């Protein structure tokens, strides 16, 4: 997947100027879908906002000194007591919704991406182990995968949080537990195919240690499907975290994610103060849709190559 | 279908179907595939026309054009398909539907795929009967049972209640044939109906179809790439190459004395015609891509007789009485056949 | 057939055992069983008495066996909050959840099948592209937020539909149902649509993919060659074939629909099992949690079993192989 695997030949004037590396081809195939490209751009923007929220947000919504309860529940566009314009309105604490959303994105993305990453590590390792060890280990791991997948994620996560209590860490743990199985299944499937290929046999003949075979030879080949599953799972994790937080079982009130922001606006919804829930929801929606668009295209681009 | 009309000279009697310069093209992303590009033949009443040609020569597309089932990106772009004085190519879909499966039926190549796996045989037969005649369910079932019996399916009453997967391939093809026969059509287009079956079953079905066609007065277009089937079954033959009919005439005449070099090549490659010990003769080269046919005669690159004038596309013309061929330099000497 | 059924039943039993073990470990090993099973308001002496009474001083495997034994007798503990048998409590709420879930699945098929069929038959029309874009949105939209938006539009702004509760109910078979009254139906409309959203997208995609695949089959072309009307080809020959996979998946989704009703019930204050479990988790009414979990597991297994059997009835090929 990187340009280093196929060093670009020195460009002679006679040959076409662009050398087809797998990476280049991947990029140009991905860019074929304008919608996916748009998704990628939007997602990059969102990620940047999340990363730089403390520097670019108009207000620090968790610095109580900056909040004025008199500014509570103001409509979008109102100018507050100190001449500050609340473009997306304020919540009941007088917090600027725009700033709240920027900080919320930060937490949602951290939890979503973090849990997806850990789940990927755990799942991929177990999947590789299953594929490589085979026999009892394999069937034990796959039984667990089947069991996990047959149980709806939301319920499993609810139960885990019910037993563990709520905190950001516990949310991540719950998300990892409900998501690792997808990675394990994907990696095992690919690894089983790759395992039969010659180079693994060659590596085994060279008596390389198992660990080395696993991580240097098998894993790189499992990467494309992992990337696809991973992208989709990040979106899922973000949505699931938001749902858990909405139900009051996710992140604590001190670290509000988008889901919690939406939940906070719930009670004001009925009195027509829609913006407290509406805008965080839009932010959540845009995030999830953009990730899904990228994931859809990744799947289309990476899949045919897997079949070859 | 009186005996008189069957025995009348096939060429002079009013034909059941006449195809004139049919053109069916597929407008694909890669370009226009001229799958059928100048097909003409007649199907005499009560007779069998063998439509032969290599794989990809456009036989199936011709068949689908006749029953009006060319799906996008394909379209009939030219020519006429004359049936009872009407041009089928210009009928509305609704008018065509009333002919389909009723006056003109089709049998497909792969019997394993032609019957719907989730519907019982009776459902699939009765719906065909009732699509074209207002009869009661019971009458339709009666007709279905009789027809199953006709094509040699034992205990049809029981078999009607079965699902397709409970039948063997040969039995399924018999069911498909029975479905084609339900309305005593005037024309059946049979697209290699026996190719997927083993030889004994193939022989049985051929014999039965021949008998049925004779007794019901049905005309047949029998698509195949097996010349021996054509020799035994057909009255007339049309040879297709790269979307065109290159030769058309009475079976005995064409097989005995082919005019077109391609026909000669086909005959030469039939195993039984080769002497024992001799290597099997084949036509050298490959079918040209329909996307980019070279100018001139499409067979030129493979033709042993090709000459200067073959750079211009030859028209189909009557070379001997009742014998059409699409060739500038037809084989006219009997001795030439062997050397072709 | 009966051998097949028996084998499936034994398998199902195995899964129940495994799940009960997991729940048991969840409650007794990870969490503190004293905290979980004894009301936090109890004083020290009560606690000790309860520990002995509950057998928490016995070895774990013995505890598991007695947990199993009690569960078999339908005793899954008493709710601290309602002071009622947990099982009873959940069963009382079940009709509300079931009618919501079935309503949602009915809506999913009602909306998803025609849209998917259209998108499959005319894949290139702008309408089909719109349908498919909508289905991506349906997959991406967070259920709870859509619920809020529904309330905002239809209850707050337009005032057409009530926002919370079950409305008027009517009793049948000793259970109360909303779908039998007009008022109840009005209350059900938004929650059911909300819960159905994801499934609608799923049904659209499955149906479209199925239609496109089936349309290419020889038997569809043969059906057309028989001169059948387009309606008959579409609705009998194509539709019957895709119905099998779609019904299977939707059937399998009943479990997840019931699971996701947790969210919808919370948004619309629909008094079903889902709302109960969220409330119970929030007040740590753990016997209810355990009971809910066991019931859900049983439900899942039953659903899987029923779907398998339905499948074998619908698809003659499967049916005969099972014999
Ligand atoms: N849907 C389609 N799109 C594009 N090209 C098509 C389509 N259907 C058929 N063709 C082209 O039309 C040509 C003729 O196909 P056809 O199926 O009629 O051949 P055939 O003579 O029946 O061959 P076979 O003996 O293999 O059945 C082929 O080259 C094929 O590629
Ligand atoms: S026209 Fe020429 S090339 Fe074509 S078949 Fe006749 S002799 Fe051969
Ligand atoms: Mg064909």
Short mmCIF file of C-alpha atoms in Angstrom, two decimals, chain A residues 144 147 150-155 158-159 161-166 239-240 242-243 246-249 258-259 262-263 265-266 269-272 274 277-282 284-285 288-289 292-293 296 299, chain C residues 15 18-19 22-23 26-27 30-31 36 136-137 139-142 144-145 148-149 151-152 156 163-164 205 255-256 259-260 262-263 266-269 277-278 281-282 284 286 289-290 292-293 296-297 300:
data_model
loop_
_atom_site.label_atom_id
_atom_site.label_comp_id
_atom_site.label_asym_id
_atom_site.label_seq_id
_atom_site.Cartn_x
_atom_site.Cartn_y
_atom_site.Cartn_z
CA UNK A 144 -16.78 -16.44 20.49
CA UNK A 147 -21.70 -15.45 19.72
CA UNK A 150 -25.29 -12.75 17.00
CA UNK A 151 -25.91 -10.37 19.87
CA UNK A 152 -26.87 -6.77 19.03
CA UNK A 153 -24.07 -4.36 19.82
CA UNK A 154 -26.30 -1.91 21.64
CA UNK A 155 -27.44 -4.54 24.13
CA UNK A 158 -25.53 -1.57 27.64
CA UNK A 159 -24.90 -4.65 29.73
CA UNK A 161 -21.74 -0.48 31.07
CA UNK A 162 -24.42 -1.57 33.49
CA UNK A 163 -21.90 -3.82 35.18
CA UNK A 164 -18.85 -1.56 34.89
CA UNK A 165 -20.39 1.87 35.53
CA UNK A 166 -19.97 4.89 33.29
CA UNK A 239 -22.93 6.33 16.51
CA UNK A 240 -22.99 3.73 19.28
CA UNK A 242 -23.62 8.80 20.93
CA UNK A 243 -26.53 6.44 21.53
CA UNK A 246 -27.94 9.76 24.95
CA UNK A 247 -29.31 6.96 27.10
CA UNK A 248 -27.25 8.32 29.98
CA UNK A 249 -24.91 5.35 30.03
CA UNK A 258 -22.23 14.93 20.72
CA UNK A 259 -24.62 12.28 22.01
CA UNK A 262 -28.23 15.97 22.08
CA UNK A 263 -29.55 14.35 25.23
CA UNK A 265 -31.42 19.33 24.57
CA UNK A 266 -34.07 16.62 24.74
CA UNK A 269 -37.23 20.09 22.49
CA UNK A 270 -40.85 19.95 23.57
CA UNK A 271 -40.86 23.69 24.26
CA UNK A 272 -39.63 24.36 20.75
CA UNK A 274 -34.80 22.78 18.94
CA UNK A 277 -30.38 19.02 20.10
CA UNK A 278 -30.56 19.84 16.43
CA UNK A 279 -27.10 21.17 15.69
CA UNK A 280 -25.09 18.55 17.58
CA UNK A 281 -27.20 15.98 15.73
CA UNK A 282 -26.33 17.57 12.39
CA UNK A 284 -22.99 13.82 14.28
CA UNK A 285 -24.85 13.05 11.07
CA UNK A 288 -21.04 9.53 10.24
CA UNK A 289 -22.17 10.06 6.65
CA UNK A 292 -19.49 5.95 5.53
CA UNK A 293 -19.03 7.52 2.10
CA UNK A 296 -18.09 2.65 0.78
CA UNK A 299 -14.57 -1.11 -0.19
CA UNK C 15 -26.31 -21.51 23.42
CA UNK C 18 -23.36 -20.60 27.41
CA UNK C 19 -25.20 -17.32 27.66
CA UNK C 22 -21.76 -15.41 30.62
CA UNK C 23 -24.52 -13.56 32.43
CA UNK C 26 -20.99 -10.89 34.41
CA UNK C 27 -23.06 -10.58 37.54
CA UNK C 30 -16.99 -9.21 37.42
CA UNK C 31 -19.45 -7.25 39.50
CA UNK C 36 -25.82 -6.45 42.54
CA UNK C 136 -27.37 5.35 2.94
CA UNK C 137 -28.79 8.13 5.06
CA UNK C 139 -27.99 3.60 7.76
CA UNK C 140 -26.06 6.62 8.96
CA UNK C 141 -28.70 8.56 10.88
CA UNK C 142 -28.50 7.97 14.60
CA UNK C 144 -32.30 8.58 18.72
CA UNK C 145 -31.65 11.85 16.94
CA UNK C 148 -36.04 13.72 18.42
CA UNK C 149 -36.46 15.32 15.04
CA UNK C 151 -40.98 14.74 17.77
CA UNK C 152 -39.87 18.23 16.89
CA UNK C 156 -44.08 20.18 18.47
CA UNK C 163 -44.97 12.56 21.34
CA UNK C 164 -44.92 10.13 24.24
CA UNK C 205 -30.79 -2.74 -0.23
CA UNK C 255 -34.03 -9.69 17.72
CA UNK C 256 -32.03 -6.61 16.94
CA UNK C 259 -32.76 -4.63 21.16
CA UNK C 260 -32.82 -1.27 19.45
CA UNK C 262 -34.29 0.36 23.92
CA UNK C 263 -33.36 3.61 22.21
CA UNK C 266 -36.43 5.98 25.68
CA UNK C 267 -36.96 8.77 23.16
CA UNK C 268 -40.73 8.36 23.00
CA UNK C 269 -41.23 7.25 26.61
CA UNK C 277 -34.08 -1.83 31.24
CA UNK C 278 -32.65 1.66 30.80
CA UNK C 281 -29.64 0.31 34.68
CA UNK C 282 -29.82 3.94 35.75
CA UNK C 284 -28.89 -0.24 39.31
CA UNK C 286 -29.76 -5.45 38.75
CA UNK C 289 -31.09 -6.45 34.28
CA UNK C 290 -30.24 -10.12 34.69
CA UNK C 292 -33.96 -8.97 30.91
CA UNK C 293 -30.74 -10.42 29.61
CA UNK C 296 -33.50 -11.54 25.46
CA UNK C 297 -31.18 -14.50 24.98
CA UNK C 300 -32.95 -14.51 20.18
#
